[in-house]
Coordinates of C-alpha atoms in Angstrom, one line a residue:
M1 CA 97.8 112.5 117.7
A2 CA 96.1 114.7 120.8
H3 CA 92.5 112.7 120.2
L4 CA 94.2 109.8 120.1
A5 CA 95.7 110.6 123.3
R6 CA 92.4 111.8 124.8
R7 CA 90.8 108.6 123.6
M8 CA 93.5 106.1 125.0
M9 CA 93.4 108.2 128.4
L10 CA 89.4 107.9 129.0
A11 CA 89.5 104.3 127.8
A12 CA 92.3 103.4 130.6
A13 CA 90.6 105.6 133.1
V14 CA 87.5 103.6 133.1
A15 CA 88.5 100.1 132.1
G16 CA 88.2 97.3 134.8
L17 CA 91.3 96.2 136.3
L18 CA 92.3 92.3 135.4
S19 CA 94.1 90.0 138.3
T20 CA 97.5 89.0 137.2
S21 CA 97.2 86.3 134.7
L22 CA 99.5 84.4 132.2
G23 CA 98.8 85.3 128.7
V24 CA 98.1 83.2 125.7
A25 CA 100.9 80.8 123.5
G26 CA 102.3 82.8 120.8
S27 CA 100.5 81.9 117.4
G28 CA 103.9 82.4 115.2
A29 CA 107.7 82.7 115.1
A30 CA 108.1 86.2 117.0
S31 CA 108.8 85.7 120.6
A32 CA 110.4 88.0 123.0
A33 CA 112.4 87.1 125.8
P34 CA 111.0 86.7 129.1
R35 CA 112.7 88.1 132.4
T36 CA 115.0 86.1 133.7
A37 CA 115.0 87.3 137.2
A38 CA 112.0 88.6 139.3
R39 CA 112.3 92.1 140.5
A40 CA 110.3 94.3 143.0
C41 CA 107.6 96.0 140.3
T42 CA 107.1 99.7 141.8
I43 CA 105.2 102.8 140.8
T44 CA 106.1 106.5 141.9
T45 CA 104.6 109.8 141.1
L46 CA 106.8 111.9 138.8
P47 CA 107.1 115.3 140.1
F48 CA 104.7 118.1 138.5
P49 CA 103.3 121.5 139.1
A50 CA 101.1 121.4 142.0
D51 CA 98.6 124.1 140.9
V52 CA 97.7 121.9 137.8
Y53 CA 94.5 120.5 136.7
R54 CA 95.9 117.0 135.5
A55 CA 99.5 116.3 134.4
D56 CA 100.5 112.9 132.2
A57 CA 103.8 111.4 131.6
Q58 CA 103.0 110.2 127.5
A59 CA 106.8 109.6 126.1
V60 CA 110.2 107.8 127.5
D61 CA 113.6 107.7 125.9
P62 CA 115.3 104.3 125.1
T63 CA 117.8 104.7 127.9
G64 CA 114.7 105.9 130.6
R65 CA 116.6 108.9 131.0
F66 CA 114.0 111.1 129.4
A67 CA 110.3 111.3 129.8
A68 CA 108.0 113.9 128.4
G69 CA 104.2 114.9 128.8
T70 CA 101.8 117.7 129.4
A71 CA 99.7 119.3 132.2
L72 CA 96.9 121.4 131.8
R73 CA 96.5 124.7 134.4
V74 CA 92.6 126.1 134.7
G75 CA 92.8 130.0 135.2
E76 CA 90.3 132.6 135.8
E77 CA 91.5 134.0 132.2
G78 CA 91.6 131.0 130.6
N79 CA 93.7 127.3 130.4
Q80 CA 97.3 126.9 130.1
L81 CA 99.2 124.3 128.3
M82 CA 102.4 123.3 129.5
L83 CA 105.2 120.8 128.6
L84 CA 107.0 118.4 131.0
V85 CA 110.4 117.0 130.4
W86 CA 111.7 115.1 133.3
A87 CA 115.6 114.5 132.9
R88 CA 116.5 112.0 135.2
G89 CA 113.5 112.7 137.5
R90 CA 114.2 116.3 137.3
L91 CA 111.2 118.6 136.0
T92 CA 111.1 121.0 133.6
T93 CA 108.2 123.1 132.8
V94 CA 107.4 125.1 129.4
E95 CA 104.0 126.8 129.1
S96 CA 102.9 127.0 125.3
P97 CA 99.3 126.8 123.5
L98 CA 101.0 124.4 121.5
A99 CA 101.9 121.9 124.1
D100 CA 98.6 119.9 123.7
S101 CA 100.2 116.5 123.5
V102 CA 103.7 114.6 123.3
A103 CA 104.2 112.1 120.6
D104 CA 108.0 110.8 121.6
V105 CA 111.1 111.8 122.9
N106 CA 115.0 110.5 122.2
A107 CA 117.8 109.8 123.9
H108 CA 119.1 113.4 123.5
G109 CA 115.9 114.8 125.2
V110 CA 114.6 116.0 122.1
V111 CA 110.7 116.0 122.2
V112 CA 108.5 116.1 119.5
G113 CA 104.4 116.9 119.8
N114 CA 101.6 118.5 118.2
G115 CA 99.4 121.2 118.9
W116 CA 97.2 123.9 117.2
I117 CA 97.3 127.1 116.0
G118 CA 94.0 129.1 114.6
G119 CA 92.5 125.9 114.5
H120 CA 95.3 124.3 112.5
A121 CA 97.1 121.7 114.0
R122 CA 101.0 122.0 113.7
P123 CA 104.0 119.3 114.7
W124 CA 106.5 120.9 116.8
V125 CA 110.1 120.0 118.4
Y126 CA 111.5 121.0 121.8
R127 CA 115.4 121.3 122.3
D128 CA 117.5 123.5 123.9
G129 CA 114.8 124.8 126.1
K130 CA 112.4 125.9 123.7
I131 CA 109.6 124.9 121.7
E132 CA 109.9 125.2 117.4
L133 CA 107.3 124.6 114.9
L134 CA 108.4 122.0 112.6
P135 CA 108.0 123.0 108.7
T136 CA 104.9 121.3 106.9
P137 CA 103.2 121.1 104.0
S138 CA 99.6 122.6 103.6
G139 CA 97.1 121.1 105.6
Y140 CA 97.0 118.8 108.4
A141 CA 100.2 117.6 109.3
A142 CA 101.3 115.6 112.8
A143 CA 104.5 114.1 114.2
A144 CA 104.7 110.9 115.3
A145 CA 108.2 109.6 116.3
I146 CA 111.8 110.8 116.7
N147 CA 115.0 108.3 116.8
K148 CA 118.2 108.7 118.7
A149 CA 119.8 110.7 115.5
G150 CA 116.8 113.0 115.5
D151 CA 114.9 112.1 112.4
I152 CA 111.3 112.7 112.7
V153 CA 108.5 110.9 111.0
G154 CA 104.6 111.6 110.7
W155 CA 102.1 112.4 108.1
G156 CA 100.3 115.1 106.5
E157 CA 97.1 115.3 104.7
E158 CA 96.3 117.4 101.6
P159 CA 93.9 119.7 102.0
G160 CA 90.3 119.4 99.8
I161 CA 91.1 115.9 99.1
W162 CA 92.3 114.6 102.7
R163 CA 94.6 112.0 101.5
K164 CA 97.2 111.0 104.0
V165 CA 101.1 111.9 103.2
P166 CA 103.9 109.9 104.5
L167 CA 106.3 112.6 105.9
R168 CA 109.9 112.7 107.3
W169 CA 112.0 115.6 109.1
P170 CA 115.5 114.1 108.3
A171 CA 117.9 115.6 111.1
A172 CA 121.0 115.7 108.5
R173 CA 118.7 118.2 107.1
P174 CA 117.4 120.7 109.6
G175 CA 114.2 122.7 108.8
T176 CA 113.1 120.4 105.8
V177 CA 110.3 118.1 105.5
E178 CA 110.5 115.1 102.6
V179 CA 107.8 112.8 101.6
L180 CA 108.6 109.6 102.5
E181 CA 108.3 106.9 99.8
A182 CA 105.9 104.3 101.3
P183 CA 102.3 102.7 100.5
A184 CA 99.5 105.1 99.5
E185 CA 97.6 106.7 102.0
A186 CA 100.5 105.6 104.7
T187 CA 100.8 107.2 108.2
P188 CA 104.4 106.3 109.9
V189 CA 103.9 105.6 113.5
G190 CA 107.5 104.7 114.5
I191 CA 111.1 105.0 113.6
T192 CA 113.7 102.9 115.1
R193 CA 117.4 103.6 115.7
N194 CA 118.9 102.4 112.0
G195 CA 116.0 104.6 110.7
T196 CA 113.3 101.4 110.1
V197 CA 109.6 103.3 109.5
V198 CA 106.5 101.2 110.3
G199 CA 103.1 102.4 110.1
S200 CA 99.8 101.7 109.0
A201 CA 98.2 102.6 105.3
G202 CA 94.9 102.1 103.3
D203 CA 91.4 103.3 103.6
F204 CA 89.6 102.9 106.6
A205 CA 89.1 99.7 108.5
E206 CA 91.0 98.3 105.6
W207 CA 94.3 99.0 106.7
T208 CA 97.5 97.2 106.3
G209 CA 100.4 97.4 108.3
W210 CA 104.2 98.2 106.1
V211 CA 107.6 98.4 107.4
R212 CA 110.3 100.5 105.3
Y213 CA 113.7 99.4 105.7
P214 CA 116.7 101.5 105.7
D215 CA 117.7 100.4 102.1
G216 CA 114.4 101.8 100.9
R217 CA 112.4 98.2 100.7
V218 CA 109.0 98.6 101.5
E219 CA 107.1 95.0 103.1
E220 CA 103.8 94.7 104.6
L221 CA 103.2 94.0 108.2
T222 CA 100.6 91.6 108.5
V223 CA 99.0 87.9 109.6
P224 CA 98.2 85.3 107.0
G225 CA 94.1 85.5 106.6
A226 CA 93.8 88.9 108.6
R227 CA 91.4 91.3 106.9
S228 CA 93.4 94.3 108.2
S229 CA 96.2 95.2 110.0
V230 CA 97.3 98.4 112.0
V231 CA 100.8 99.1 113.4
H232 CA 100.8 101.1 116.5
A233 CA 104.7 101.1 117.5
A234 CA 108.2 99.8 117.3
E235 CA 111.4 99.5 118.8
G236 CA 115.0 97.5 117.7
H237 CA 113.7 95.1 115.6
W238 CA 110.1 94.5 117.1
A239 CA 106.6 96.0 116.1
V240 CA 103.5 96.0 117.9
G241 CA 99.6 96.2 116.6
R242 CA 96.7 94.5 116.1
V243 CA 94.9 92.2 113.2
D244 CA 91.3 91.6 112.4
L245 CA 91.2 87.5 112.1
G246 CA 87.5 87.8 112.2
E247 CA 87.1 87.2 116.0
A248 CA 85.0 89.0 118.4
N249 CA 87.7 91.2 119.3
T250 CA 90.9 92.2 117.1
V251 CA 94.1 90.5 118.1
K252 CA 97.3 92.0 119.8
V253 CA 100.5 91.1 117.9
R254 CA 104.0 91.7 118.1
W255 CA 106.2 91.0 115.0
N256 CA 109.9 90.6 114.4
L257 CA 111.0 93.2 112.0
R258 CA 113.9 91.0 110.6
D259 CA 111.7 88.1 108.9
R260 CA 108.0 89.8 109.5
S261 CA 107.5 86.8 111.7
W262 CA 104.7 87.6 114.2
S263 CA 103.1 86.1 117.5
R264 CA 99.7 86.7 119.3
L265 CA 100.2 88.7 122.7
A266 CA 98.0 88.0 125.5
D267 CA 94.3 88.6 125.1
E268 CA 94.3 90.1 128.6
L269 CA 96.0 92.8 127.1
P270 CA 93.2 95.5 126.0
W271 CA 95.4 97.4 123.7
V272 CA 98.7 98.1 122.3
V273 CA 100.8 101.2 123.1
D274 CA 104.3 100.7 123.0
V275 CA 107.1 98.0 122.7
N276 CA 111.0 98.3 123.8
A277 CA 114.0 96.9 122.0
R278 CA 113.6 93.7 124.0
G279 CA 110.1 93.1 122.9
V280 CA 108.2 93.9 126.1
V281 CA 105.0 95.3 125.3
V282 CA 102.7 97.8 127.2
G283 CA 98.9 98.8 126.8
G284 CA 96.3 99.7 129.3
D285 CA 97.5 98.6 133.0
R286 CA 99.5 95.8 131.7
V287 CA 102.8 94.7 130.7
V288 CA 103.6 91.9 128.3
R289 CA 106.9 89.7 128.6
G290 CA 107.6 86.8 126.2
T291 CA 103.9 85.0 126.5
S292 CA 102.8 86.3 129.8
S293 CA 101.4 89.2 131.1
R294 CA 100.7 91.0 134.6
V295 CA 98.4 94.1 135.7
L296 CA 100.7 96.9 137.2
P297 CA 100.4 98.3 140.4
G298 CA 98.5 101.2 141.3
G299 CA 94.9 101.1 140.4
G300 CA 92.6 100.4 142.9
D301 CA 89.0 101.5 143.9
R302 CA 88.0 104.2 141.8
V303 CA 91.8 104.5 140.9
G304 CA 92.7 103.7 137.1
V305 CA 96.2 103.8 135.5
G306 CA 97.2 103.5 131.9
T307 CA 100.8 103.0 130.2
R308 CA 101.8 105.3 127.3
A309 CA 105.6 103.9 126.9
I310 CA 108.1 101.9 127.9
A311 CA 111.9 102.3 127.5
D312 CA 114.9 99.4 126.8
T313 CA 115.6 99.6 130.7
G314 CA 112.2 98.4 131.6
A315 CA 110.8 102.2 132.8
I316 CA 107.2 102.4 131.9
V317 CA 105.8 105.8 132.0
G318 CA 102.2 106.7 131.9
F319 CA 99.0 108.1 134.5
R320 CA 97.2 107.2 137.3
N321 CA 93.4 108.8 137.3
D322 CA 92.2 108.9 140.6
D323 CA 88.6 109.5 140.6
G324 CA 89.4 112.2 138.0
R325 CA 92.8 113.7 139.4
V326 CA 95.1 112.3 136.5
T327 CA 98.8 112.2 137.5
P328 CA 102.1 111.2 135.7
V329 CA 103.6 108.2 137.0
R330 CA 106.5 105.5 136.6
W331 CA 106.9 101.9 137.0
T332 CA 110.4 100.2 137.5
G333 CA 111.1 96.8 137.9
C334 CA 108.2 95.6 136.4

């Protein structure tokens, strides 16, 4: 998860900002409702420690009350990683060598993320003011998402053969981890409020998206004619990802999980990172409502902005990179 976060930050920081424009028409039946009333779209900087080298907001819960991210303090005796948790804008900081990246935060303010111990990746959970390691099978493991109930999903890799194994840490059985029934080589990336899990599976460049419903039924998430499909996030009855249709670039899409119908997102969207329960999508420096997209404010000459996550309220969190100075931000009314 950490290498993905760094890659996305770098890409967003150097990407050229596009002017606000209308997106393309949807290619399928899955279309989210457009915004019904115009509001002022504003960006604010979230509070962060003044002595850190960089800080980034990486997750927001569906209610918009909680957000979480990480910071890096550079000292003479070495670097210090910090977990940042905002509750209604009020900041709590936790110094920990595990605070390499945040994966998700739920409506109770429980945060999941990933870090490193002795060269081994380890997932963790933050609750009741402290970070605790999640139990894992042997080999690599990572947490990807948490829902309101506290169920966590992620994946592991079997040592030696590096075969991916889908994992779930059930809230009903604290301190345990179980292998999730899913396609071979599956990597879960999202879990919704009702326990629906989404992810991708398969070999490199031959991925297929999938959804696992609460009743255990597993279905493909793809597009007719797609060479491959990758799912990035889900919330409510929506999922987002990208598909390879043989075009110059992969096509960004939104699926309706109720019937697995799909729609093509605006081509101006550089990539997709998150979706909320209303089907509003964010990626790069853009937000997509229905079939239209707009550039978010805050960028400019030598200044880049990037989105990380969106709440059901429409609040968006991410970062601003001002000539190498990375700070956490929040957009509202967009």
